[in-house]
Coordinates of C-alpha atoms in Angstrom, one line a residue:
Chain C
M1 CA 121.0 119.9 107.3
P2 CA 118.1 117.5 108.1
I3 CA 115.3 117.3 105.4
T4 CA 112.0 118.6 105.6
I5 CA 108.8 118.6 104.1
T6 CA 110.0 121.2 101.3
D7 CA 113.0 118.3 100.5
I8 CA 110.3 115.8 100.2
I9 CA 107.9 118.0 97.7
E10 CA 111.3 118.5 95.2
A11 CA 111.9 115.0 95.4
H12 CA 108.5 114.4 94.1
K13 CA 109.1 116.6 91.5
R14 CA 111.9 115.3 90.8
I15 CA 111.0 111.6 90.4
S16 CA 107.0 112.0 89.5
F17 CA 107.7 110.9 85.7
R18 CA 109.4 108.0 86.3
I19 CA 107.6 106.6 89.3
N20 CA 103.9 104.9 89.5
R21 CA 100.9 107.2 91.0
T22 CA 100.1 104.4 93.3
P23 CA 96.4 103.8 93.8
V24 CA 94.9 104.2 97.5
L25 CA 92.3 101.4 97.9
T26 CA 89.8 101.1 100.6
S27 CA 88.0 97.6 102.2
S28 CA 84.5 98.1 103.7
Q29 CA 84.8 94.5 104.9
I30 CA 88.2 95.4 107.0
N31 CA 86.6 98.6 107.6
S32 CA 83.6 97.4 109.5
L33 CA 86.3 94.8 111.2
V34 CA 88.5 97.4 112.6
G35 CA 85.7 99.9 113.1
A36 CA 87.8 102.4 111.4
K37 CA 88.6 103.7 108.0
L38 CA 91.6 102.4 106.2
F39 CA 93.6 103.5 103.4
F40 CA 95.5 101.8 102.1
K41 CA 98.8 103.0 99.8
C42 CA 99.7 100.7 97.8
E43 CA 103.1 100.4 96.9
N44 CA 103.1 96.9 95.8
F45 CA 102.1 98.4 92.5
Q46 CA 105.0 100.5 92.6
R47 CA 107.6 99.9 90.0
V48 CA 109.9 96.9 91.0
G49 CA 106.7 95.9 93.5
A50 CA 108.0 98.3 96.5
F51 CA 108.4 101.8 97.8
K52 CA 111.9 101.6 97.3
Y53 CA 111.8 102.7 93.7
R54 CA 111.1 106.1 94.7
G55 CA 114.3 106.7 97.0
A56 CA 116.5 104.8 94.4
T57 CA 115.1 107.1 91.6
N58 CA 115.6 110.0 93.8
A59 CA 119.1 109.4 95.0
I60 CA 120.8 108.7 91.6
L61 CA 119.0 111.9 90.0
L62 CA 120.8 114.0 92.8
L63 CA 124.3 112.5 92.0
P64 CA 126.7 114.8 90.6
K65 CA 127.5 114.6 87.1
E66 CA 130.9 113.2 87.1
K67 CA 129.7 110.5 89.6
L68 CA 126.6 109.2 87.9
A69 CA 128.8 108.2 84.7
K70 CA 130.2 105.7 86.9
G71 CA 127.2 104.1 88.0
V72 CA 125.9 103.1 91.6
A73 CA 126.5 100.5 93.9
T74 CA 124.6 98.9 96.9
H75 CA 124.0 95.5 99.3
S76 CA 120.9 94.3 99.6
S77 CA 119.4 91.1 99.4
G78 CA 115.9 92.7 98.7
N79 CA 113.6 95.6 97.1
H80 CA 116.5 98.2 97.5
A81 CA 118.5 95.9 94.8
Q82 CA 115.5 95.7 92.7
A83 CA 115.1 99.3 92.9
L84 CA 118.4 100.7 92.4
A85 CA 119.0 98.3 89.8
L86 CA 115.7 99.4 87.7
A87 CA 116.8 103.2 88.6
A88 CA 119.9 102.7 87.2
R89 CA 118.8 101.6 84.0
E90 CA 116.4 103.8 83.1
I91 CA 118.6 106.9 83.6
G92 CA 121.1 104.7 82.0
V93 CA 124.1 104.3 84.1
P94 CA 125.3 100.9 85.6
A95 CA 124.3 99.5 88.6
Y96 CA 126.4 97.1 90.8
I97 CA 124.4 94.9 93.7
V98 CA 126.1 92.8 95.9
M99 CA 123.7 90.2 97.2
P100 CA 123.9 87.5 100.2
S101 CA 124.0 83.8 98.3
N102 CA 121.0 83.0 100.2
S103 CA 118.4 85.6 98.6
P104 CA 115.7 84.7 97.6
K105 CA 115.7 83.2 93.8
V106 CA 112.8 85.4 92.9
K107 CA 114.8 88.0 93.6
I108 CA 117.8 87.8 92.2
D109 CA 116.3 87.0 88.8
A110 CA 114.6 90.2 89.2
V111 CA 118.0 92.3 89.7
R112 CA 119.4 90.2 87.2
D113 CA 116.5 91.3 84.6
Y114 CA 117.0 94.6 85.3
G115 CA 120.7 94.5 83.9
A116 CA 122.6 95.1 87.1
E117 CA 126.0 93.3 87.6
I118 CA 125.6 91.2 90.9
T119 CA 128.3 89.7 92.9
F120 CA 127.5 87.1 95.7
C121 CA 128.9 86.9 98.9
E122 CA 128.5 85.4 102.2
P123 CA 124.7 86.0 104.3
N124 CA 126.3 88.1 106.7
L125 CA 126.8 91.7 107.2
K126 CA 130.7 91.7 107.3
A127 CA 130.9 90.0 103.9
R128 CA 128.3 92.5 102.2
E129 CA 130.2 95.8 103.7
S130 CA 133.8 94.3 102.5
T131 CA 132.5 92.6 99.2
L132 CA 130.6 96.3 98.5
K133 CA 133.7 98.1 99.1
R134 CA 136.1 96.2 96.8
I135 CA 133.7 97.2 94.3
V136 CA 132.8 100.3 95.0
S137 CA 137.1 100.8 94.8
E138 CA 137.3 98.8 91.5
T139 CA 134.5 100.5 89.7
G140 CA 134.1 104.2 91.3
A141 CA 130.5 103.7 91.6
E142 CA 128.4 105.8 94.5
F143 CA 127.3 103.4 97.5
V144 CA 123.6 104.1 97.7
H145 CA 122.8 103.0 101.4
P146 CA 119.1 101.7 101.3
Y147 CA 117.8 104.0 104.0
N148 CA 120.8 106.0 105.7
R149 CA 120.7 108.6 103.4
E150 CA 118.7 112.0 103.0
E151 CA 118.0 111.6 99.6
I152 CA 116.7 107.9 100.1
I153 CA 114.4 109.1 103.0
A154 CA 113.0 112.1 100.9
G155 CA 112.4 109.8 98.1
Q156 CA 110.6 107.4 100.3
G157 CA 108.7 110.1 102.0
T158 CA 107.3 111.0 98.5
A159 CA 104.5 107.8 99.4
A160 CA 103.2 109.8 102.1
L161 CA 102.9 113.1 99.9
E162 CA 100.7 111.2 97.9
L163 CA 98.5 109.5 100.2
L164 CA 97.8 112.5 102.2
S165 CA 97.1 114.8 98.6
D166 CA 94.8 112.0 98.2
Y167 CA 93.2 112.0 101.3
P168 CA 94.2 115.4 103.4
E169 CA 91.5 114.6 106.1
L170 CA 93.8 111.6 107.7
D171 CA 94.1 111.1 111.4
V172 CA 96.7 108.7 111.8
V173 CA 99.8 107.3 109.1
L174 CA 101.2 104.2 109.9
A175 CA 104.3 102.7 108.3
P176 CA 106.5 99.5 108.8
V177 CA 109.9 100.3 110.2
G178 CA 113.0 98.3 109.2
G179 CA 116.1 100.3 108.5
G180 CA 113.6 103.1 108.8
G181 CA 113.9 105.0 105.5
L182 CA 110.2 104.6 104.6
L183 CA 109.2 105.7 108.2
S184 CA 111.5 108.7 108.9
G185 CA 110.2 110.0 104.7
T186 CA 106.8 109.2 106.3
A187 CA 106.9 111.0 109.6
I188 CA 108.8 113.7 108.0
C189 CA 106.0 114.3 105.5
S190 CA 103.4 113.7 107.4
K191 CA 103.8 116.0 110.2
G192 CA 105.2 118.7 107.7
I193 CA 102.0 118.6 106.3
N194 CA 100.2 118.6 109.7
P195 CA 101.5 118.4 112.8
S196 CA 98.8 117.1 114.5
I197 CA 98.6 114.1 112.4
K198 CA 99.7 110.8 114.6
V199 CA 102.3 108.8 113.2
Y200 CA 102.8 105.4 113.9
A201 CA 105.4 102.3 113.1
A202 CA 104.8 99.0 113.3
E203 CA 107.4 96.6 114.1
P204 CA 107.5 92.5 114.1
K205 CA 108.3 92.0 117.9
G206 CA 111.2 89.5 116.7
A207 CA 113.0 92.1 115.4
D208 CA 112.4 95.1 117.7
D209 CA 115.3 97.4 117.3
A210 CA 113.3 100.1 116.5
H211 CA 110.9 99.7 119.5
S212 CA 114.1 99.4 121.8
S213 CA 116.2 102.3 120.4
F214 CA 112.8 104.5 120.2
Y215 CA 112.3 104.1 124.2
S216 CA 115.8 104.4 125.3
D217 CA 118.5 107.3 124.8
T218 CA 120.4 105.4 122.1
L219 CA 120.6 103.5 119.0
V220 CA 120.2 99.8 119.8
P221 CA 121.1 97.4 116.8
S222 CA 119.0 94.4 115.7
T223 CA 120.8 91.5 116.9
N224 CA 119.5 88.0 115.6
P225 CA 116.4 88.7 114.2
K226 CA 113.5 86.6 113.9
T227 CA 110.6 87.3 111.6
I228 CA 108.7 86.5 108.5
C229 CA 109.2 90.1 107.4
D230 CA 112.0 89.7 105.3
G231 CA 112.0 93.3 104.4
L232 CA 112.4 94.3 108.2
L233 CA 115.2 92.4 109.7
T234 CA 117.9 95.4 109.1
S235 CA 119.2 97.5 112.0
L236 CA 117.5 101.2 112.0
G237 CA 119.7 103.8 110.5
E238 CA 122.0 106.2 112.4
L239 CA 120.2 109.3 110.5
N240 CA 116.5 107.6 110.4
Y241 CA 116.9 107.2 114.2
G242 CA 117.1 110.5 114.6
Y243 CA 114.3 111.4 112.8
I244 CA 112.0 108.9 114.3
K245 CA 112.8 110.2 117.7
Q246 CA 111.4 113.7 116.6
Y247 CA 108.9 112.9 114.7
V248 CA 107.0 109.5 115.5
D249 CA 104.4 109.3 118.1
D250 CA 104.9 105.6 118.6
I251 CA 106.3 102.1 117.8
L252 CA 103.7 99.2 117.6
L253 CA 105.1 95.6 118.0
V254 CA 103.0 93.0 116.6
E255 CA 103.6 89.2 116.7
D256 CA 104.1 87.3 113.5
N257 CA 101.1 85.2 113.4
E258 CA 99.2 88.5 113.8
I259 CA 100.9 89.8 110.5
L260 CA 100.0 86.3 109.2
S261 CA 96.6 86.8 109.8
A262 CA 96.5 90.3 108.6
M263 CA 98.6 89.6 105.1
R264 CA 95.9 86.8 104.5
L265 CA 93.1 89.0 105.5
I266 CA 94.6 91.9 102.7
Y267 CA 94.9 88.6 100.0
E268 CA 91.4 87.4 100.4
R269 CA 89.4 90.3 100.8
M270 CA 91.0 92.9 98.8
K271 CA 92.7 90.7 96.0
I272 CA 96.1 92.0 96.2
V273 CA 99.8 90.2 96.8
V274 CA 101.6 92.2 99.4
E275 CA 104.5 91.1 101.1
P276 CA 104.8 90.1 105.1
S277 CA 106.5 93.6 105.7
S278 CA 103.3 95.3 104.5
A279 CA 101.0 93.6 106.5
V280 CA 102.4 94.5 109.8
V281 CA 100.6 98.1 109.3
L282 CA 97.4 96.4 109.4
A283 CA 98.6 94.2 112.0
A284 CA 99.2 97.0 114.4
V285 CA 95.9 98.6 113.8
I286 CA 94.0 95.1 114.4
R287 CA 95.8 94.6 117.7
Y288 CA 95.7 98.3 118.9
K289 CA 92.1 98.7 117.7
K290 CA 91.4 101.6 120.4
L291 CA 93.9 103.7 119.1
F292 CA 92.3 104.3 115.7
A293 CA 88.7 103.5 116.6
D294 CA 86.7 105.7 114.3
K295 CA 89.8 107.5 112.5
N296 CA 91.0 108.1 108.9
V297 CA 93.9 105.8 108.7
G298 CA 96.6 105.7 106.1
L299 CA 98.4 102.8 106.1
I300 CA 101.7 102.3 104.0
I301 CA 101.7 99.5 102.0
S302 CA 105.6 99.0 101.1
G303 CA 105.8 96.3 98.5
G304 CA 104.3 93.1 97.0
N305 CA 107.5 90.6 96.5
V306 CA 106.7 87.4 97.6
D307 CA 107.9 84.3 96.9
L308 CA 104.6 82.5 95.7
Q309 CA 106.5 79.2 95.1
S310 CA 104.6 77.0 97.6
F311 CA 101.2 78.6 96.1
F312 CA 101.9 77.7 92.5
D313 CA 103.8 74.2 93.5
S314 CA 100.0 72.8 95.1
Y315 CA 98.4 73.9 92.3
K316 CA 101.4 72.0 89.8
A317 CA 100.5 69.1 92.1
K318 CA 96.8 69.1 90.8
L319 CA 98.0 69.0 86.9
Chain X
M1 CA 63.0 87.9 73.0
P2 CA 66.6 87.8 72.4
I3 CA 68.3 90.3 74.8
T4 CA 70.6 93.3 73.2
I5 CA 73.3 96.1 73.9
T6 CA 70.1 97.7 75.2
D7 CA 69.3 95.3 77.9
I8 CA 73.1 95.6 79.1
I9 CA 72.7 99.3 79.2
E10 CA 69.6 99.3 81.1
A11 CA 71.2 96.3 83.6
H12 CA 74.0 98.7 84.0
K13 CA 71.6 101.3 84.9
R14 CA 69.8 98.9 87.6
I15 CA 73.0 97.7 89.0
S16 CA 75.3 100.7 89.0
F17 CA 74.9 102.0 92.7
R18 CA 75.4 98.4 94.0
I19 CA 78.6 97.2 92.2
N20 CA 81.8 98.2 92.2
R21 CA 83.3 100.2 89.1
T22 CA 86.2 98.2 88.7
P23 CA 89.8 99.2 87.4
V24 CA 91.1 98.5 84.2
L25 CA 94.9 97.7 85.3
T26 CA 97.9 97.4 82.8
S27 CA 101.3 96.1 82.9
S28 CA 104.3 97.4 80.5
Q29 CA 105.9 94.4 81.6
I30 CA 103.3 92.0 80.4
N31 CA 102.9 94.1 77.3
S32 CA 106.3 93.9 76.0
L33 CA 106.3 90.0 76.6
V34 CA 103.3 89.8 74.8
G35 CA 103.4 92.4 72.3
A36 CA 100.4 93.8 72.7
K37 CA 98.7 96.3 74.4
L38 CA 96.5 94.3 77.2
F39 CA 93.9 96.0 79.4
F40 CA 92.7 93.9 82.4
K41 CA 89.4 94.6 83.5
C42 CA 89.6 93.3 87.1
E43 CA 86.4 91.8 88.4
N44 CA 88.5 90.3 91.2
F45 CA 88.1 93.5 92.6
Q46 CA 84.1 93.0 91.8
R47 CA 81.9 93.1 94.9
V48 CA 82.5 88.9 96.1
G49 CA 85.6 88.8 94.5
A50 CA 83.9 88.3 90.9
F51 CA 81.9 89.2 87.9
K52 CA 78.9 87.1 89.1
Y53 CA 77.6 89.9 91.5
R54 CA 76.3 92.1 88.6
G55 CA 74.2 89.3 87.3
A56 CA 72.8 88.1 90.1
T57 CA 72.1 91.8 91.4
N58 CA 70.2 92.2 88.0
A59 CA 68.2 89.1 88.1
I60 CA 67.2 89.8 91.6
L61 CA 66.0 93.4 90.9
L62 CA 63.9 92.2 88.4
L63 CA 61.8 89.4 89.8
P64 CA 57.9 90.6 90.0
K65 CA 57.3 92.0 93.7
E66 CA 55.5 88.7 94.7
K67 CA 58.3 86.4 94.1
L68 CA 61.0 88.8 95.8
A69 CA 59.8 88.5 99.2
K70 CA 60.0 84.5 98.8
G71 CA 63.6 84.6 97.9
V72 CA 66.2 83.1 95.8
A73 CA 67.8 79.7 95.6
T74 CA 70.5 78.0 93.6
H75 CA 73.1 75.3 93.1
S76 CA 76.9 76.7 92.9
S77 CA 80.0 75.8 94.2
G78 CA 81.4 78.8 93.3
N79 CA 81.1 82.5 92.7
H80 CA 77.6 82.4 92.1
A81 CA 76.5 81.2 95.2
Q82 CA 78.2 83.9 96.9
A83 CA 77.3 86.5 94.5
L84 CA 73.6 85.6 94.9
A85 CA 73.6 85.2 98.8
L86 CA 75.2 89.0 99.0
A87 CA 72.9 90.2 96.1
A88 CA 70.1 89.1 98.2
R89 CA 71.2 90.1 101.6
E90 CA 71.8 93.6 100.0
I91 CA 68.2 93.9 98.4
G92 CA 67.1 92.4 101.7
V93 CA 65.4 88.9 100.3
P94 CA 66.4 85.5 101.7
A95 CA 68.8 83.1 99.8
Y96 CA 69.0 79.5 99.7
I97 CA 72.2 77.9 98.1
V98 CA 72.3 74.5 97.7
M99 CA 76.3 73.3 97.6
P100 CA 78.0 70.2 96.8
S101 CA 79.8 68.9 100.3
N102 CA 82.9 68.8 98.6
S103 CA 83.0 72.8 98.1
P104 CA 86.3 74.6 99.0
K105 CA 85.9 75.5 102.6
V106 CA 86.8 79.3 101.7
K107 CA 83.4 79.4 99.5
I108 CA 81.3 77.9 101.8
D109 CA 82.2 80.2 104.6
A110 CA 81.7 83.1 102.3
V111 CA 78.4 81.8 101.5
R112 CA 77.8 81.5 104.9
D113 CA 79.3 85.0 105.8
Y114 CA 76.9 86.7 103.6
G115 CA 73.9 85.1 105.3
A116 CA 72.5 82.5 102.7
E117 CA 71.0 79.6 104.4
I118 CA 73.2 76.3 102.9
T119 CA 71.8 73.0 102.1
F120 CA 74.6 70.4 101.5
C121 CA 74.4 67.8 98.6
E122 CA 76.2 64.9 96.8
P123 CA 79.1 66.5 94.9
N124 CA 77.0 65.3 91.3
L125 CA 74.4 67.3 89.3
K126 CA 71.6 65.3 90.2
A127 CA 71.9 65.4 93.7
R128 CA 72.2 69.1 93.4
E129 CA 69.4 69.6 91.1
S130 CA 67.0 67.4 93.1
T131 CA 68.0 69.1 96.4
L132 CA 67.7 72.9 94.8
K133 CA 63.9 71.2 93.5
R134 CA 63.1 70.3 97.1
I135 CA 64.2 73.8 98.5
V136 CA 62.3 75.5 96.0
S137 CA 59.0 73.6 96.3
E138 CA 59.3 74.0 100.2
T139 CA 60.2 77.6 100.5
G140 CA 58.6 79.2 96.9
A141 CA 62.1 80.9 96.3
E142 CA 63.1 81.7 92.6
F143 CA 65.9 79.4 91.0
V144 CA 68.1 81.9 89.6
H145 CA 70.4 79.5 87.3
P146 CA 74.1 80.5 87.5
Y147 CA 74.4 81.1 83.6
N148 CA 71.4 80.2 81.6
R149 CA 69.1 83.2 82.0
E150 CA 68.6 86.4 80.3
E151 CA 68.7 88.7 83.2
I152 CA 72.2 87.1 84.2
I153 CA 73.6 87.1 80.8
A154 CA 72.8 91.0 80.9
G155 CA 74.4 91.6 83.9
Q156 CA 77.4 90.0 83.4
G157 CA 77.9 91.9 80.0
T158 CA 78.1 95.0 82.2
A159 CA 81.9 94.5 82.8
A160 CA 82.2 94.8 79.4
L161 CA 80.2 97.7 79.1
E162 CA 82.6 99.6 81.5
L163 CA 85.9 98.3 80.0
L164 CA 84.9 99.8 76.6
S165 CA 83.3 103.1 77.8
D166 CA 86.9 103.1 79.3
Y167 CA 88.5 102.4 76.2
P168 CA 86.5 102.2 73.3
E169 CA 89.5 101.6 71.0
L170 CA 89.9 98.3 71.8
D171 CA 90.3 96.0 68.8
V172 CA 89.7 92.6 70.6
V173 CA 87.9 91.4 73.7
L174 CA 88.4 88.1 75.5
A175 CA 86.4 86.3 77.9
P176 CA 86.8 82.8 79.4
V177 CA 83.9 80.8 79.0
G178 CA 82.5 78.0 81.7
G179 CA 78.8 78.3 81.4
G180 CA 78.9 80.7 78.8
G181 CA 77.0 83.6 81.2
L182 CA 80.1 86.0 81.0
L183 CA 81.1 85.2 77.6
S184 CA 77.8 85.8 76.4
G185 CA 77.0 89.1 77.7
T186 CA 80.7 90.3 77.0
A187 CA 79.9 89.0 72.9
I188 CA 76.6 90.6 72.7
C189 CA 77.9 94.1 74.1
S190 CA 81.0 94.4 72.4
K191 CA 79.7 93.4 69.2
G192 CA 76.5 96.0 70.1
I193 CA 79.2 98.8 70.4
N194 CA 81.1 98.0 67.6
P195 CA 80.4 95.2 64.9
S196 CA 84.1 95.2 63.8
I197 CA 85.5 94.4 67.7
K198 CA 86.8 90.4 67.7
V199 CA 85.2 88.8 70.7
Y200 CA 87.2 85.3 71.4
A201 CA 86.8 83.0 74.5
A202 CA 89.2 81.5 76.3
E203 CA 88.8 78.0 77.4
P204 CA 90.6 74.9 78.9
K205 CA 91.5 72.0 76.9
G206 CA 90.7 69.4 79.5
A207 CA 86.9 71.2 79.9
D208 CA 86.3 71.8 76.0
D209 CA 82.8 71.5 75.8
A210 CA 82.0 75.2 74.4
H211 CA 84.8 74.4 71.7
S212 CA 83.3 71.3 71.0
S213 CA 79.9 72.8 70.8
F214 CA 81.1 75.9 68.8
Y215 CA 82.5 73.9 65.9
S216 CA 79.3 71.3 65.7
D217 CA 76.0 72.2 65.0
T218 CA 74.4 71.2 68.9
L219 CA 75.2 71.5 72.6
V220 CA 78.0 69.3 73.2
P221 CA 77.8 68.6 77.2
S222 CA 80.9 68.7 79.4
T223 CA 81.9 65.1 80.5
N224 CA 84.3 64.4 82.9
P225 CA 86.1 67.7 82.7
K226 CA 89.4 68.2 84.1
T227 CA 91.2 71.0 84.7
I228 CA 92.3 73.6 87.5
C229 CA 90.2 76.1 86.8
D230 CA 87.2 75.4 89.1
G231 CA 85.1 77.7 87.9
L232 CA 85.1 76.6 84.1
L233 CA 83.8 72.9 84.8
T234 CA 80.3 73.1 84.2
S235 CA 78.7 72.7 80.6
L236 CA 78.0 75.7 78.3
G237 CA 73.8 76.8 78.7
E238 CA 71.4 76.4 76.1
L239 CA 70.4 80.2 75.7
N240 CA 74.6 80.7 76.2
Y241 CA 75.1 78.5 73.3
G242 CA 73.4 80.5 70.9
Y243 CA 74.6 83.9 71.8
I244 CA 78.3 82.6 71.3
K245 CA 77.3 80.8 68.1
Q246 CA 76.1 84.2 66.8
Y247 CA 78.4 86.7 68.6
V248 CA 81.8 85.3 69.3
D249 CA 84.4 84.9 66.8
D250 CA 86.7 82.0 68.0
I251 CA 86.9 79.8 71.4
L252 CA 90.8 79.2 72.3
L253 CA 91.9 76.4 74.2
V254 CA 94.8 76.5 76.3
E255 CA 96.5 73.9 78.3
D256 CA 96.6 73.9 82.3
N257 CA 100.3 74.2 82.6
E258 CA 99.7 77.4 80.3
I259 CA 97.0 78.6 82.6
L260 CA 99.3 78.2 85.4
S261 CA 102.3 80.5 84.1
A262 CA 99.8 83.2 83.1
M263 CA 98.7 82.9 86.7
R264 CA 102.0 83.1 88.0
L265 CA 102.8 86.2 85.5
I266 CA 99.4 87.9 86.9
Y267 CA 100.6 87.8 90.3
E268 CA 104.3 88.3 90.2
R269 CA 104.2 91.2 87.7
M270 CA 100.8 92.7 88.6
K271 CA 100.3 91.9 92.4
I272 CA 96.9 90.8 91.8
V273 CA 95.2 87.9 93.1
V274 CA 93.3 85.9 90.3
E275 CA 91.7 82.6 90.2
P276 CA 92.9 80.2 87.4
S277 CA 89.8 80.8 85.8
S278 CA 90.7 84.3 85.1
A279 CA 94.1 83.4 84.1
V280 CA 93.1 81.6 80.9
V281 CA 92.5 84.6 78.8
L282 CA 96.2 85.9 79.5
A283 CA 97.1 81.8 78.2
A284 CA 95.6 82.7 75.3
V285 CA 97.2 85.8 74.2
I286 CA 100.4 84.1 75.2
R287 CA 99.4 80.6 73.4
Y288 CA 98.1 82.5 69.8
K289 CA 100.2 85.4 70.2
K290 CA 99.3 86.1 66.6
L291 CA 96.1 86.9 66.8
F292 CA 96.6 89.5 69.4
A293 CA 100.2 91.4 67.7
D294 CA 100.2 94.8 68.1
K295 CA 96.5 94.8 68.8
N296 CA 94.5 96.7 71.7
V297 CA 93.1 93.9 73.7
G298 CA 90.5 94.0 76.4
L299 CA 90.8 90.7 78.7
I300 CA 88.0 90.3 81.7
I301 CA 89.5 88.8 84.9
S302 CA 86.8 87.0 85.9
G303 CA 87.2 86.5 89.8
G304 CA 89.5 86.4 92.4
N305 CA 88.4 83.5 94.7
V306 CA 90.7 81.1 95.1
D307 CA 92.3 79.1 98.0
L308 CA 95.4 80.3 99.7
Q309 CA 95.5 77.8 102.0
S310 CA 99.1 76.2 100.8
F311 CA 100.6 79.6 100.7
F312 CA 99.5 80.3 104.1
D313 CA 100.6 77.2 105.6
S314 CA 104.4 77.5 103.8
Y315 CA 104.3 80.6 106.2
K316 CA 102.8 78.9 109.6
A317 CA 106.1 76.6 109.1
K318 CA 108.1 79.3 109.5
L319 CA 106.8 80.4 112.8

């Protein structure tokens, strides 16, 4: 049965003592720049630095007892890996993570620090899936898909639930779309609370499979995506597609250079560290200004796990 | 007459509707790393991105009426310039800022955006002072010194006032020291509220004039300072020296590479943007661990105005 706002409320009760209630920040400078009132739900301050911790925690807590002890497994190059690793450790079960060998070092280190067992594979979907299959059959661990799973979607929807409980007067809610876990959770939640709220997705033009799928009658897979948003490279999930078709009003495409400018605005004006996949929502507000004029707009800032090596290298050069 | 906690409380009443009540953040990861409970007073979220807005606002609001209309002037390469510019605009008086020609572009742009009139000069103290003198005599504007002024010290002390009102149980308060405005305000405030609180300063070893002055009977000027902390290059003020001698328990020196590591920790774990001059306090806690073991430690994070060009350049290269 499809999930509803009730599942998201239940998920929130289940996970609320394990997650951070992240702050909602505003910037009068950015507001006057875009001509709207923006409310940034800062999941970069979530545990592991991304909203993914919500879904992972919810999914693990919903496993049947006999499954639980055997642990969880997934393939992910990014935030889902960290989230599942930490959630598993906190709940006291093993986590097995398959990571592409070219994953950013900062993410590999984080997964290892959270105590997960990492297996590296070739950086392609086939290798990831076959390696994961082997791990699952060897360990009996439960595969927790990063987005194509009801419990994950319900968990991710809890960010919007908090945002709308803090700011019930929002006219619009915006979330980035990659696999669609955050977006479908956000849309189910927002429309469930107030059917007249507009829900938009923001997507990089170089990885526009959600946009293509949205405007066709079938799921269009992501082929050869190219964007600085490393969290949004993946194809939309089957389940997510259904919810997005039902609840999302539109998918707004933006260019990478627009995402970069929006990201810089966030760093310089708001003094917070966000990853490119998060800045895509502000880029959409700036590009499609008219859609948001004078509105109260909620933006889900998905995470802050970004590789700062070049920044610190430039300082080291000065020592 | 020397200022006391009463002046800081009065300053806070005077400016509280014009400043941000900045949040106090914590990080369980950093706490377990250092073995103490750290409370970061985040002045990087202050208006203009630094605590300097407190002092500038207080100083302008205390000017006699006939002075006020003629405006304010200062020489500064950094946050004080932005602070005075914005505070003047908000209060509706002109601001004249003398800036060294080699100031970071991001800081020049900010001062200009805040509506101040900028005069560039050679990057040395002599040129700054003579240019300022000319501007002051031409305009009749009041010179507002960045730190060597009672009203500025009282204003900067309001950050510690808020921190101690949020967390009265602090055992230690730490602030960076450059000219000494923030440090003297923090020390007067902390000891005024609770004489048993320890107040430490953190200072880069490459700009250790406050440390040298503290351990001698006279003010030792900064000569040829070298540190990545661009906000801490300046010499300690005369007034500030007196307060620091009276109220500060010790000045802790740290190396630039320690400051850089601490800064990286803050970005990666806390997901906030801070400038090197802010990270010096965490670097001191890490280096002098034993001093802080199991204590409740307040850290004044002074600002977040950092040049992110190299970071965004590395992304641009990927487009």
